């Protein structure tokens, strides 16, 4: 199928492929950090209409997204105890987050995310209509494959991450925060290369994939 797709529909397709997705649009800060805390660590947040991150009243929400890109990140909020007093409590802020926004992201998040730019179509007849029931059915098999992959290779991915070369990592061209963001994602490419080399000793497909 060829054509164009709206950012919100693209987000929805990714959501249907995720066995641990949580779709929440225009969330408040409290909804997000309590949801992440309750579902951690097996959850990816999907949110559309992320223009809420740009309003003057959204500074707390921005703080959660800015700090929550890094594993181990948390935010502290006062919680009322049974005795009626207030005590600080830490809430987990880290988890994968996928955001769709027509107007782009705010500057503070530019160095804390992987961006997928999308161009506006000049022809309405190129737009692909998304029927949710059809998308759910068409993505069902791939969703199960991805779920099985996560279960089967979870420990190998962890091992690859822990054994990455110190300081330089697997990809020397990435520095600082960029390296923090891509290392976990790109570990899947490294694993794909190792699997391909084990199954096809004379193939270069895995190496080519990782290099791309």
Short mmCIF file of C-alpha atoms in Angstrom, two decimals:
data_model
loop_
_atom_site.label_atom_id
_atom_site.label_comp_id
_atom_site.label_asym_id
_atom_site.label_seq_id
_atom_site.Cartn_x
_atom_site.Cartn_y
_atom_site.Cartn_z
CA UNK A 1 0.00 0.00 0.00
CA UNK A 2 1.31 3.46 -0.88
CA UNK A 3 0.06 6.83 0.23
CA UNK A 4 0.17 9.24 3.14
CA UNK A 5 -0.82 8.85 6.76
CA UNK A 6 -1.60 11.38 9.47
CA UNK A 7 0.67 11.53 12.56
CA UNK A 8 -2.17 10.45 14.83
CA UNK A 9 -2.91 7.42 12.66
CA UNK A 10 0.76 6.49 12.57
CA UNK A 11 0.77 6.63 16.36
CA UNK A 12 -2.32 4.41 16.46
CA UNK A 13 -0.70 1.74 14.27
CA UNK A 14 2.37 1.65 16.53
CA UNK A 15 0.05 1.36 19.52
CA UNK A 16 -1.72 -1.67 18.03
CA UNK A 17 1.67 -3.36 17.52
CA UNK A 18 2.62 -2.89 21.18
CA UNK A 19 1.47 -5.56 23.67
CA UNK A 20 2.22 -3.16 26.55
CA UNK A 21 0.95 0.13 25.14
CA UNK A 22 -0.98 2.73 27.14
CA UNK A 23 -2.82 5.29 24.98
CA UNK A 24 -3.58 8.55 26.79
CA UNK A 25 -4.25 11.86 25.02
CA UNK A 26 -3.90 15.33 26.53
CA UNK A 27 -2.85 13.86 29.90
CA UNK A 28 -2.26 15.79 33.08
CA UNK A 29 1.00 15.38 34.94
CA UNK A 30 -0.66 13.44 37.76
CA UNK A 31 -2.33 11.01 35.33
CA UNK A 32 1.00 10.29 33.66
CA UNK A 33 3.27 9.80 36.65
CA UNK A 34 0.69 7.72 38.54
CA UNK A 35 0.04 5.62 35.44
CA UNK A 36 3.74 5.04 34.86
CA UNK A 37 4.20 4.13 38.51
CA UNK A 38 1.34 1.61 38.47
CA UNK A 39 2.30 -0.09 35.21
CA UNK A 40 6.12 0.10 35.43
CA UNK A 41 8.25 -1.38 33.90
CA UNK A 42 6.14 -3.01 31.16
CA UNK A 43 4.56 -0.03 29.48
CA UNK A 44 4.96 2.41 26.59
CA UNK A 45 3.03 5.69 26.69
CA UNK A 46 1.35 6.82 23.47
CA UNK A 47 -0.04 10.34 23.40
CA UNK A 48 -1.50 12.41 20.57
CA UNK A 49 -2.18 16.13 20.43
CA UNK A 50 1.01 16.78 22.38
CA UNK A 51 0.54 20.53 21.97
CA UNK A 52 -0.41 20.40 25.65
CA UNK A 53 3.35 20.30 26.30
CA UNK A 54 3.72 23.82 24.92
CA UNK A 55 1.27 25.73 27.10
CA UNK A 56 2.35 27.96 29.94
CA UNK A 57 0.48 25.76 32.42
CA UNK A 58 2.29 22.60 31.32
CA UNK A 59 5.68 23.19 32.94
CA UNK A 60 5.26 20.26 35.34
CA UNK A 61 4.32 18.01 32.44
CA UNK A 62 7.40 19.20 30.54
CA UNK A 63 9.58 18.37 33.54
CA UNK A 64 8.24 14.82 33.58
CA UNK A 65 9.06 14.33 29.88
CA UNK A 66 12.47 15.99 30.17
CA UNK A 67 13.56 13.85 33.10
CA UNK A 68 11.68 10.68 32.21
CA UNK A 69 13.78 9.79 29.17
CA UNK A 70 16.48 8.28 31.39
CA UNK A 71 16.26 4.96 33.23
CA UNK A 72 15.93 5.39 36.98
CA UNK A 73 14.39 8.86 36.70
CA UNK A 74 11.74 9.79 39.23
CA UNK A 75 9.80 12.82 40.39
CA UNK A 76 8.85 13.69 43.97
CA UNK A 77 5.41 14.84 45.05
CA UNK A 78 3.83 15.35 48.47
CA UNK A 79 1.30 12.68 49.39
CA UNK A 80 -1.18 12.82 52.25
CA UNK A 81 -0.64 10.05 54.81
CA UNK A 82 -3.36 8.17 56.69
CA UNK A 83 -2.69 10.42 59.64
CA UNK A 84 -3.43 13.51 57.59
CA UNK A 85 0.15 14.69 57.27
CA UNK A 86 2.09 15.26 54.06
CA UNK A 87 5.18 13.31 53.09
CA UNK A 88 7.32 13.35 49.93
CA UNK A 89 6.98 10.29 47.70
CA UNK A 90 9.03 9.36 44.65
CA UNK A 91 7.17 8.30 41.50
CA UNK A 92 8.86 6.57 38.57
CA UNK A 93 9.05 8.81 35.51
CA UNK A 94 10.96 6.58 33.08
CA UNK A 95 9.35 4.54 30.35
CA UNK A 96 9.31 4.66 26.54
CA UNK A 97 7.07 7.48 25.35
CA UNK A 98 5.80 8.04 21.80
CA UNK A 99 4.36 11.47 21.07
CA UNK A 100 2.51 12.70 17.98
CA UNK A 101 2.45 16.45 17.48
CA UNK A 102 1.61 18.37 14.30
CA UNK A 103 3.47 21.44 15.48
CA UNK A 104 6.68 19.61 16.38
CA UNK A 105 8.18 19.22 19.83
CA UNK A 106 9.41 21.84 22.27
CA UNK A 107 13.10 22.75 22.32
CA UNK A 108 13.75 21.13 25.70
CA UNK A 109 12.78 17.71 24.32
CA UNK A 110 14.76 17.91 21.08
CA UNK A 111 17.87 16.37 22.65
CA UNK A 112 15.89 13.81 24.63
CA UNK A 113 14.05 11.98 21.87
CA UNK A 114 14.34 10.31 18.48
CA UNK A 115 12.36 12.36 15.98
CA UNK A 116 10.50 11.03 12.95
CA UNK A 117 9.63 14.09 10.81
CA UNK A 118 6.52 13.81 8.63
CA UNK A 119 5.70 16.06 5.68
CA UNK A 120 2.24 17.45 5.00
CA UNK A 121 0.63 15.92 1.93
CA UNK A 122 -0.38 18.34 -0.82
CA UNK A 123 -3.04 15.97 -2.14
CA UNK A 124 -5.97 14.82 -0.03
CA UNK A 125 -6.52 11.81 -2.30
CA UNK A 126 -3.14 10.42 -1.16
CA UNK A 127 -4.27 10.10 2.45
CA UNK A 128 -4.90 6.56 3.67
CA UNK A 129 -8.08 6.05 5.68
CA UNK A 130 -7.49 4.06 8.86
CA UNK A 131 -10.25 1.67 9.93
CA UNK A 132 -9.39 0.59 13.47
CA UNK A 133 -10.97 -2.87 13.26
CA UNK A 134 -8.97 -3.62 10.10
CA UNK A 135 -5.71 -2.31 11.56
CA UNK A 136 -6.20 -4.38 14.72
CA UNK A 137 -6.73 -7.51 12.64
CA UNK A 138 -3.83 -6.85 10.25
CA UNK A 139 -1.36 -6.11 13.08
CA UNK A 140 -2.39 -9.04 15.27
CA UNK A 141 0.16 -11.53 13.90
CA UNK A 142 3.07 -9.09 13.91
CA UNK A 143 2.14 -8.04 17.44
CA UNK A 144 2.44 -11.65 18.62
CA UNK A 145 5.80 -11.99 16.84
CA UNK A 146 7.12 -8.86 18.56
CA UNK A 147 5.83 -10.11 21.90
CA UNK A 148 7.60 -13.46 21.42
CA UNK A 149 10.80 -11.65 20.40
CA UNK A 150 10.72 -9.59 23.59
CA UNK A 151 10.30 -12.69 25.74
CA UNK A 152 12.87 -14.80 23.90
CA UNK A 153 15.65 -12.23 23.64
CA UNK A 154 15.11 -10.06 26.71
CA UNK A 155 18.10 -11.43 28.62
CA UNK A 156 20.37 -11.36 25.55
CA UNK A 157 19.52 -7.71 24.98
CA UNK A 158 20.30 -6.93 28.60
CA UNK A 159 23.60 -8.75 28.27
CA UNK A 160 24.51 -6.82 25.11
CA UNK A 161 23.71 -3.57 26.86
CA UNK A 162 25.83 -4.40 29.89
CA UNK A 163 28.80 -5.61 27.83
CA UNK A 164 28.93 -2.61 25.50
CA UNK A 165 32.43 -1.09 25.21
CA UNK A 166 33.05 1.42 27.98
CA UNK A 167 32.83 5.13 27.14
CA UNK A 168 32.54 4.68 23.35
CA UNK A 169 29.75 2.07 23.31
CA UNK A 170 28.91 0.21 20.10
CA UNK A 171 28.54 3.35 18.01
CA UNK A 172 31.34 5.88 18.46
CA UNK A 173 29.60 8.55 16.35
CA UNK A 174 27.00 9.15 19.09
CA UNK A 175 28.01 11.32 22.01
CA UNK A 176 26.52 12.39 25.33
CA UNK A 177 22.74 12.35 25.58
CA UNK A 178 22.35 11.04 22.02
CA UNK A 179 24.24 7.92 23.05
CA UNK A 180 22.00 7.48 26.10
CA UNK A 181 18.91 7.61 23.90
CA UNK A 182 19.95 5.32 21.06
CA UNK A 183 22.01 2.65 22.85
CA UNK A 184 19.03 0.68 24.13
CA UNK A 185 17.19 0.91 20.79
CA UNK A 186 20.23 0.10 18.67
CA UNK A 187 21.05 -2.92 20.82
CA UNK A 188 18.26 -4.60 18.84
CA UNK A 189 20.21 -3.97 15.62
CA UNK A 190 23.34 -5.44 17.18
CA UNK A 191 21.34 -8.49 18.26
CA UNK A 192 19.82 -8.86 14.77
CA UNK A 193 23.32 -8.88 13.34
CA UNK A 194 24.49 -11.57 15.77
CA UNK A 195 21.43 -13.72 15.07
CA UNK A 196 21.88 -13.38 11.31
CA UNK A 197 25.60 -14.22 11.51
CA UNK A 198 24.85 -17.30 13.61
CA UNK A 199 22.17 -18.54 11.20
CA UNK A 200 23.92 -17.46 8.00
CA UNK A 201 27.71 -17.35 8.52
CA UNK A 202 28.36 -16.04 5.00
CA UNK A 203 25.60 -13.41 4.98
CA UNK A 204 26.28 -9.68 5.41
CA UNK A 205 22.62 -8.71 5.80
CA UNK A 206 22.81 -8.27 9.57
CA UNK A 207 25.94 -6.13 9.34
CA UNK A 208 24.35 -3.96 6.66
CA UNK A 209 21.23 -3.46 8.79
CA UNK A 210 23.26 -2.36 11.83
CA UNK A 211 25.41 0.00 9.75
CA UNK A 212 22.33 1.65 8.22
#
